[in-house]
Amino acid sequence: MKRESGEKNYPIWVVMNPKHPISHENWTPILDEIQDRVYREMNTRIETANIYFRNAVSESRLVPNTLNWWGPEVAKEIELFKKIAFENKPKMIFSLGAFAFEFLRRVFEIKPEKGPKAWSNSNLGDEFERAIENFDINKANIIPLLHRVGANSSFIEGHNYFGRKSGENYYTYVGAKLAEIIIQHKDYLSIWIDNSGSLNNSGISP
């Protein structure tokens, strides 16, 4: 996969660890759930072709490990991302996995800085809930997702750390939460396909 795709000026960004290209497979079911709920509520869909996808770092070798977590090359990548985020002002930045989430926390100077094993599924779930609860359309919102989900789409020993219910489908729960936020702020997000099939830049009136 190339370093980036989509449009930087689009309100929705997805940031990944280049070591985990499967992340796209775990993003699509969430997007499908969002689209289904948006269509049922608003009779329109999100223009997905413009979503901005970006690997957090340019090469897999730069992804920190337990021995060398954050080197100078990663610091340069953080500064680069900070620059493009400031210039384009995305509203929703989804991180896929622990590294991408901590990378974004450092981009936006969220303290304390943490190491590679701090972000378990449970902790990422807590941060997801916090991001939804504190969502602010006037700033960039970092929303953590998982880069890998088990075959049954629920978490360890049947406990869904995101949904807080045993066996609840991860994609359904997360997609529903995100759809609710997106619909709530529909007039402030230039992401909609109008009836002619083109992007509606003014949003959808209630």
PDB file of C-alpha atoms in Angstrom:
ATOM      1  CA  MET A   1       0.000   0.000   0.000  1.00  0.00           C
ATOM      2  CA  LYS A   2       1.189   3.499  -0.761  1.00  0.00           C
ATOM      3  CA  ARG A   3       1.795   5.980   2.051  1.00  0.00           C
ATOM      4  CA  GLU A   4      -1.475   7.870   1.639  1.00  0.00           C
ATOM      5  CA  SER A   5      -4.682   8.041  -0.360  1.00  0.00           C
ATOM      6  CA  GLY A   6      -7.770  10.229  -0.429  1.00  0.00           C
ATOM      7  CA  GLU A   7      -8.050  13.961   0.184  1.00  0.00           C
ATOM      8  CA  LYS A   8      -6.260  15.748   3.033  1.00  0.00           C
ATOM      9  CA  ASN A   9      -8.963  18.417   3.188  1.00  0.00           C
ATOM     10  CA  TYR A  10     -11.663  15.817   3.866  1.00  0.00           C
ATOM     11  CA  PRO A  11     -13.046  15.848   7.443  1.00  0.00           C
ATOM     12  CA  ILE A  12     -12.487  12.101   8.002  1.00  0.00           C
ATOM     13  CA  TRP A  13      -8.987  10.617   8.307  1.00  0.00           C
ATOM     14  CA  VAL A  14      -7.829   7.065   9.046  1.00  0.00           C
ATOM     15  CA  VAL A  15      -4.296   6.542  10.397  1.00  0.00           C
ATOM     16  CA  MET A  16      -2.643   3.121  10.332  1.00  0.00           C
ATOM     17  CA  ASN A  17       0.434   1.183  11.308  1.00  0.00           C
ATOM     18  CA  PRO A  18       2.180   0.210   8.035  1.00  0.00           C
ATOM     19  CA  LYS A  19       2.902  -3.218   9.535  1.00  0.00           C
ATOM     20  CA  HIS A  20      -0.805  -4.014   9.538  1.00  0.00           C
ATOM     21  CA  PRO A  21      -2.323  -3.575   6.054  1.00  0.00           C
ATOM     22  CA  ILE A  22      -5.191  -5.783   7.225  1.00  0.00           C
ATOM     23  CA  SER A  23      -6.453  -2.680   8.984  1.00  0.00           C
ATOM     24  CA  HIS A  24      -8.406  -1.800   5.856  1.00  0.00           C
ATOM     25  CA  GLU A  25     -10.356  -5.028   6.245  1.00  0.00           C
ATOM     26  CA  ASN A  26     -11.242  -4.090   9.785  1.00  0.00           C
ATOM     27  CA  TRP A  27     -12.221  -0.551   8.783  1.00  0.00           C
ATOM     28  CA  THR A  28     -14.645  -1.547   6.027  1.00  0.00           C
ATOM     29  CA  PRO A  29     -17.175  -3.416   8.235  1.00  0.00           C
ATOM     30  CA  ILE A  30     -17.349  -0.390  10.547  1.00  0.00           C
ATOM     31  CA  LEU A  31     -17.899   1.922   7.590  1.00  0.00           C
ATOM     32  CA  ASP A  32     -20.619  -0.381   6.247  1.00  0.00           C
ATOM     33  CA  GLU A  33     -22.428  -0.191   9.583  1.00  0.00           C
ATOM     34  CA  ILE A  34     -22.141   3.605   9.608  1.00  0.00           C
ATOM     35  CA  GLN A  35     -23.425   3.876   6.035  1.00  0.00           C
ATOM     36  CA  ASP A  36     -26.398   1.636   6.766  1.00  0.00           C
ATOM     37  CA  ARG A  37     -27.490   3.690   9.765  1.00  0.00           C
ATOM     38  CA  VAL A  38     -26.853   7.010   8.029  1.00  0.00           C
ATOM     39  CA  TYR A  39     -28.936   5.942   5.034  1.00  0.00           C
ATOM     40  CA  ARG A  40     -31.828   4.779   7.199  1.00  0.00           C
ATOM     41  CA  GLU A  41     -31.837   8.077   9.083  1.00  0.00           C
ATOM     42  CA  MET A  42     -30.978  10.575   6.331  1.00  0.00           C
ATOM     43  CA  ASN A  43     -31.544   8.800   3.011  1.00  0.00           C
ATOM     44  CA  THR A  44     -28.028   9.684   1.886  1.00  0.00           C
ATOM     45  CA  ARG A  45     -24.537   8.273   2.257  1.00  0.00           C
ATOM     46  CA  ILE A  46     -21.044   9.413   3.117  1.00  0.00           C
ATOM     47  CA  GLU A  47     -18.707  10.017   0.161  1.00  0.00           C
ATOM     48  CA  THR A  48     -16.091   7.419   1.070  1.00  0.00           C
ATOM     49  CA  ALA A  49     -13.793   7.940  -1.927  1.00  0.00           C
ATOM     50  CA  ASN A  50     -12.382  11.097  -0.346  1.00  0.00           C
ATOM     51  CA  ILE A  51     -11.579   9.648   3.091  1.00  0.00           C
ATOM     52  CA  TYR A  52      -7.917  10.331   3.801  1.00  0.00           C
ATOM     53  CA  PHE A  53      -5.902   7.208   4.650  1.00  0.00           C
ATOM     54  CA  ARG A  54      -2.338   7.566   5.870  1.00  0.00           C
ATOM     55  CA  ASN A  55       0.326   5.327   7.327  1.00  0.00           C
ATOM     56  CA  ALA A  56       1.539   6.957  10.536  1.00  0.00           C
ATOM     57  CA  VAL A  57       5.139   6.473   9.432  1.00  0.00           C
ATOM     58  CA  SER A  58       6.580   6.072   5.957  1.00  0.00           C
ATOM     59  CA  GLU A  59       8.220   2.668   6.489  1.00  0.00           C
ATOM     60  CA  SER A  60       7.500  -0.384   8.624  1.00  0.00           C
ATOM     61  CA  ARG A  61      11.020  -0.314  10.029  1.00  0.00           C
ATOM     62  CA  LEU A  62      10.241   3.007  11.723  1.00  0.00           C
ATOM     63  CA  VAL A  63       7.479   1.512  13.837  1.00  0.00           C
ATOM     64  CA  PRO A  64       8.932   1.495  17.358  1.00  0.00           C
ATOM     65  CA  ASN A  65       9.395  -1.754  19.244  1.00  0.00           C
ATOM     66  CA  THR A  66       9.827  -2.569  22.910  1.00  0.00           C
ATOM     67  CA  LEU A  67      13.573  -1.886  22.767  1.00  0.00           C
ATOM     68  CA  ASN A  68      13.468   1.385  20.864  1.00  0.00           C
ATOM     69  CA  TRP A  69      10.012   2.841  21.224  1.00  0.00           C
ATOM     70  CA  TRP A  70      10.296   6.394  19.859  1.00  0.00           C
ATOM     71  CA  GLY A  71      13.376   7.293  17.837  1.00  0.00           C
ATOM     72  CA  PRO A  72      14.280  10.584  16.105  1.00  0.00           C
ATOM     73  CA  GLU A  73      12.867   9.415  12.767  1.00  0.00           C
ATOM     74  CA  VAL A  74       9.477   8.896  14.382  1.00  0.00           C
ATOM     75  CA  ALA A  75       9.726  12.371  15.931  1.00  0.00           C
ATOM     76  CA  LYS A  76      10.140  13.786  12.410  1.00  0.00           C
ATOM     77  CA  GLU A  77       7.052  11.890  11.270  1.00  0.00           C
ATOM     78  CA  ILE A  78       5.111  13.343  14.200  1.00  0.00           C
ATOM     79  CA  GLU A  79       6.101  16.876  13.221  1.00  0.00           C
ATOM     80  CA  LEU A  80       5.138  16.222   9.593  1.00  0.00           C
ATOM     81  CA  PHE A  81       1.731  14.915  10.586  1.00  0.00           C
ATOM     82  CA  LYS A  82       1.225  17.827  12.956  1.00  0.00           C
ATOM     83  CA  LYS A  83       1.835  20.215  10.054  1.00  0.00           C
ATOM     84  CA  ILE A  84      -0.654  18.612   7.668  1.00  0.00           C
ATOM     85  CA  ALA A  85      -3.277  18.277  10.421  1.00  0.00           C
ATOM     86  CA  PHE A  86      -2.916  21.967  11.292  1.00  0.00           C
ATOM     87  CA  GLU A  87      -3.230  22.959   7.645  1.00  0.00           C
ATOM     88  CA  ASN A  88      -6.251  20.772   6.867  1.00  0.00           C
ATOM     89  CA  LYS A  89      -8.122  20.620  10.191  1.00  0.00           C
ATOM     90  CA  PRO A  90      -9.793  17.193  10.044  1.00  0.00           C
ATOM     91  CA  LYS A  91     -12.750  16.605  12.367  1.00  0.00           C
ATOM     92  CA  MET A  92     -12.478  12.851  12.931  1.00  0.00           C
ATOM     93  CA  ILE A  93      -9.142  11.022  12.965  1.00  0.00           C
ATOM     94  CA  PHE A  94      -9.485   7.278  13.411  1.00  0.00           C
ATOM     95  CA  SER A  95      -6.436   5.402  14.647  1.00  0.00           C
ATOM     96  CA  LEU A  96      -6.186   1.684  13.929  1.00  0.00           C
ATOM     97  CA  GLY A  97      -4.270  -0.085  16.678  1.00  0.00           C
ATOM     98  CA  ALA A  98      -2.077   0.892  19.610  1.00  0.00           C
ATOM     99  CA  PHE A  99       0.834   2.442  17.706  1.00  0.00           C
ATOM    100  CA  ALA A 100      -1.351   4.686  15.545  1.00  0.00           C
ATOM    101  CA  PHE A 101      -3.250   5.868  18.624  1.00  0.00           C
ATOM    102  CA  GLU A 102      -0.142   6.739  20.629  1.00  0.00           C
ATOM    103  CA  PHE A 103       1.340   8.372  17.522  1.00  0.00           C
ATOM    104  CA  LEU A 104      -1.681  10.680  17.298  1.00  0.00           C
ATOM    105  CA  ARG A 105      -1.589  11.402  21.016  1.00  0.00           C
ATOM    106  CA  ARG A 106       1.960  12.643  20.553  1.00  0.00           C
ATOM    107  CA  VAL A 107       0.991  14.643  17.469  1.00  0.00           C
ATOM    108  CA  PHE A 108      -1.591  16.490  19.556  1.00  0.00           C
ATOM    109  CA  GLU A 109       0.671  16.557  22.621  1.00  0.00           C
ATOM    110  CA  ILE A 110      -1.642  14.553  24.872  1.00  0.00           C
ATOM    111  CA  LYS A 111       0.083  13.581  28.113  1.00  0.00           C
ATOM    112  CA  PRO A 112       1.359  11.403  29.574  1.00  0.00           C
ATOM    113  CA  GLU A 113       3.294   9.734  26.766  1.00  0.00           C
ATOM    114  CA  LYS A 114       2.944   5.970  26.910  1.00  0.00           C
ATOM    115  CA  GLY A 115       4.816   2.905  25.716  1.00  0.00           C
ATOM    116  CA  PRO A 116       3.945   0.055  23.348  1.00  0.00           C
ATOM    117  CA  LYS A 117       2.080  -2.178  25.769  1.00  0.00           C
ATOM    118  CA  ALA A 118      -0.020   0.488  27.471  1.00  0.00           C
ATOM    119  CA  TRP A 119      -2.852   0.330  24.945  1.00  0.00           C
ATOM    120  CA  SER A 120      -4.571  -3.011  25.451  1.00  0.00           C
ATOM    121  CA  ASN A 121      -7.959  -3.697  23.850  1.00  0.00           C
ATOM    122  CA  SER A 122      -9.557  -2.744  27.143  1.00  0.00           C
ATOM    123  CA  ASN A 123      -7.703   0.572  27.372  1.00  0.00           C
ATOM    124  CA  LEU A 124      -8.411   1.403  23.741  1.00  0.00           C
ATOM    125  CA  GLY A 125     -12.063   0.660  24.447  1.00  0.00           C
ATOM    126  CA  ASP A 126     -12.038   3.107  27.342  1.00  0.00           C
ATOM    127  CA  GLU A 127     -10.460   5.752  25.118  1.00  0.00           C
ATOM    128  CA  PHE A 128     -13.052   5.097  22.405  1.00  0.00           C
ATOM    129  CA  GLU A 129     -15.863   5.700  24.894  1.00  0.00           C
ATOM    130  CA  ARG A 130     -14.147   8.862  26.122  1.00  0.00           C
ATOM    131  CA  ALA A 131     -13.716  10.144  22.560  1.00  0.00           C
ATOM    132  CA  ILE A 132     -17.410   9.613  21.820  1.00  0.00           C
ATOM    133  CA  GLU A 133     -18.512  11.231  25.068  1.00  0.00           C
ATOM    134  CA  ASN A 134     -16.265  14.275  24.599  1.00  0.00           C
ATOM    135  CA  PHE A 135     -16.669  14.685  20.836  1.00  0.00           C
ATOM    136  CA  ASP A 136     -16.231  18.323  19.779  1.00  0.00           C
ATOM    137  CA  ILE A 137     -16.967  19.229  16.168  1.00  0.00           C
ATOM    138  CA  ASN A 138     -14.797  22.339  16.497  1.00  0.00           C
ATOM    139  CA  LYS A 139     -11.564  20.385  16.847  1.00  0.00           C
ATOM    140  CA  ALA A 140      -9.784  17.264  15.625  1.00  0.00           C
ATOM    141  CA  ASN A 141     -11.147  14.249  17.505  1.00  0.00           C
ATOM    142  CA  ILE A 142      -8.883  11.207  17.866  1.00  0.00           C
ATOM    143  CA  ILE A 143     -11.010   8.051  17.893  1.00  0.00           C
ATOM    144  CA  PRO A 144      -9.171   4.746  18.533  1.00  0.00           C
ATOM    145  CA  LEU A 145     -10.199   1.532  16.788  1.00  0.00           C
ATOM    146  CA  LEU A 146      -8.623  -1.923  16.709  1.00  0.00           C
ATOM    147  CA  HIS A 147      -6.430  -3.083  13.837  1.00  0.00           C
ATOM    148  CA  ARG A 148      -7.262  -6.720  14.525  1.00  0.00           C
ATOM    149  CA  VAL A 149     -10.488  -8.375  15.646  1.00  0.00           C
ATOM    150  CA  GLY A 150     -11.008 -12.092  16.292  1.00  0.00           C
ATOM    151  CA  ALA A 151     -12.961 -14.299  13.959  1.00  0.00           C
ATOM    152  CA  ASN A 152     -16.100 -14.006  16.074  1.00  0.00           C
ATOM    153  CA  SER A 153     -15.845 -10.187  16.055  1.00  0.00           C
ATOM    154  CA  SER A 154     -15.935 -10.037  19.829  1.00  0.00           C
ATOM    155  CA  PHE A 155     -13.169  -9.735  22.366  1.00  0.00           C
ATOM    156  CA  ILE A 156     -11.202 -12.064  24.622  1.00  0.00           C
ATOM    157  CA  GLU A 157     -13.306 -14.712  26.410  1.00  0.00           C
ATOM    158  CA  GLY A 158     -16.496 -13.318  24.881  1.00  0.00           C
ATOM    159  CA  HIS A 159     -16.184  -9.943  26.593  1.00  0.00           C
ATOM    160  CA  ASN A 160     -16.470  -6.973  24.297  1.00  0.00           C
ATOM    161  CA  TYR A 161     -14.390  -4.242  25.868  1.00  0.00           C
ATOM    162  CA  PHE A 162     -15.879  -1.663  23.550  1.00  0.00           C
ATOM    163  CA  GLY A 163     -19.531  -2.694  23.845  1.00  0.00           C
ATOM    164  CA  ARG A 164     -19.335  -3.728  27.494  1.00  0.00           C
ATOM    165  CA  LYS A 165     -21.575  -6.682  26.676  1.00  0.00           C
ATOM    166  CA  SER A 166     -20.576 -10.311  26.383  1.00  0.00           C
ATOM    167  CA  GLY A 167     -20.320 -11.356  22.754  1.00  0.00           C
ATOM    168  CA  GLU A 168     -21.631  -8.114  21.277  1.00  0.00           C
ATOM    169  CA  ASN A 169     -20.350  -7.565  17.766  1.00  0.00           C
ATOM    170  CA  TYR A 170     -17.494  -5.060  17.713  1.00  0.00           C
ATOM    171  CA  TYR A 171     -18.280  -3.678  14.268  1.00  0.00           C
ATOM    172  CA  THR A 172     -21.970  -3.200  15.029  1.00  0.00           C
ATOM    173  CA  TYR A 173     -21.342  -1.465  18.333  1.00  0.00           C
ATOM    174  CA  VAL A 174     -18.606   0.856  17.077  1.00  0.00           C
ATOM    175  CA  GLY A 175     -20.383   1.620  13.812  1.00  0.00           C
ATOM    176  CA  ALA A 176     -23.591   2.504  15.649  1.00  0.00           C
ATOM    177  CA  LYS A 177     -21.791   4.847  18.050  1.00  0.00           C
ATOM    178  CA  LEU A 178     -19.972   6.608  15.224  1.00  0.00           C
ATOM    179  CA  ALA A 179     -23.094   6.889  13.076  1.00  0.00           C
ATOM    180  CA  GLU A 180     -24.886   8.563  15.975  1.00  0.00           C
ATOM    181  CA  ILE A 181     -22.127  11.166  16.295  1.00  0.00           C
ATOM    182  CA  ILE A 182     -21.964  11.772  12.545  1.00  0.00           C
ATOM    183  CA  ILE A 183     -25.737  12.183  12.217  1.00  0.00           C
ATOM    184  CA  GLN A 184     -25.797  14.506  15.212  1.00  0.00           C
ATOM    185  CA  HIS A 185     -23.236  16.783  13.521  1.00  0.00           C
ATOM    186  CA  LYS A 186     -24.442  16.311   9.945  1.00  0.00           C
ATOM    187  CA  ASP A 187     -24.690  20.022   9.199  1.00  0.00           C
ATOM    188  CA  TYR A 188     -21.045  20.591  10.113  1.00  0.00           C
ATOM    189  CA  LEU A 189     -19.520  17.786   8.050  1.00  0.00           C
ATOM    190  CA  SER A 190     -19.011  18.223   4.302  1.00  0.00           C
ATOM    191  CA  ILE A 191     -19.064  14.506   3.593  1.00  0.00           C
ATOM    192  CA  TRP A 192     -22.422  13.792   1.997  1.00  0.00           C
ATOM    193  CA  ILE A 193     -23.382  12.534  -1.445  1.00  0.00           C
ATOM    194  CA  ASP A 194     -26.318  14.572  -2.746  1.00  0.00           C
ATOM    195  CA  ASN A 195     -29.121  13.159  -4.876  1.00  0.00           C
ATOM    196  CA  SER A 196     -27.149  13.726  -8.073  1.00  0.00           C
ATOM    197  CA  GLY A 197     -24.359  11.481  -6.796  1.00  0.00           C
ATOM    198  CA  SER A 198     -21.861  14.294  -6.219  1.00  0.00           C
ATOM    199  CA  LEU A 199     -20.406  15.603  -2.973  1.00  0.00           C
ATOM    200  CA  ASN A 200     -22.679  18.006  -1.122  1.00  0.00           C
ATOM    201  CA  ASN A 201     -20.328  20.530   0.484  1.00  0.00           C
ATOM    202  CA  SER A 202     -22.972  22.325   2.483  1.00  0.00           C
ATOM    203  CA  GLY A 203     -24.173  19.373   4.513  1.00  0.00           C
ATOM    204  CA  ILE A 204     -27.739  18.134   4.830  1.00  0.00           C
ATOM    205  CA  SER A 205     -30.379  20.388   6.329  1.00  0.00           C
ATOM    206  CA  PRO A 206     -32.435  18.899   9.155  1.00  0.00           C
TER     207      PRO A 206
END
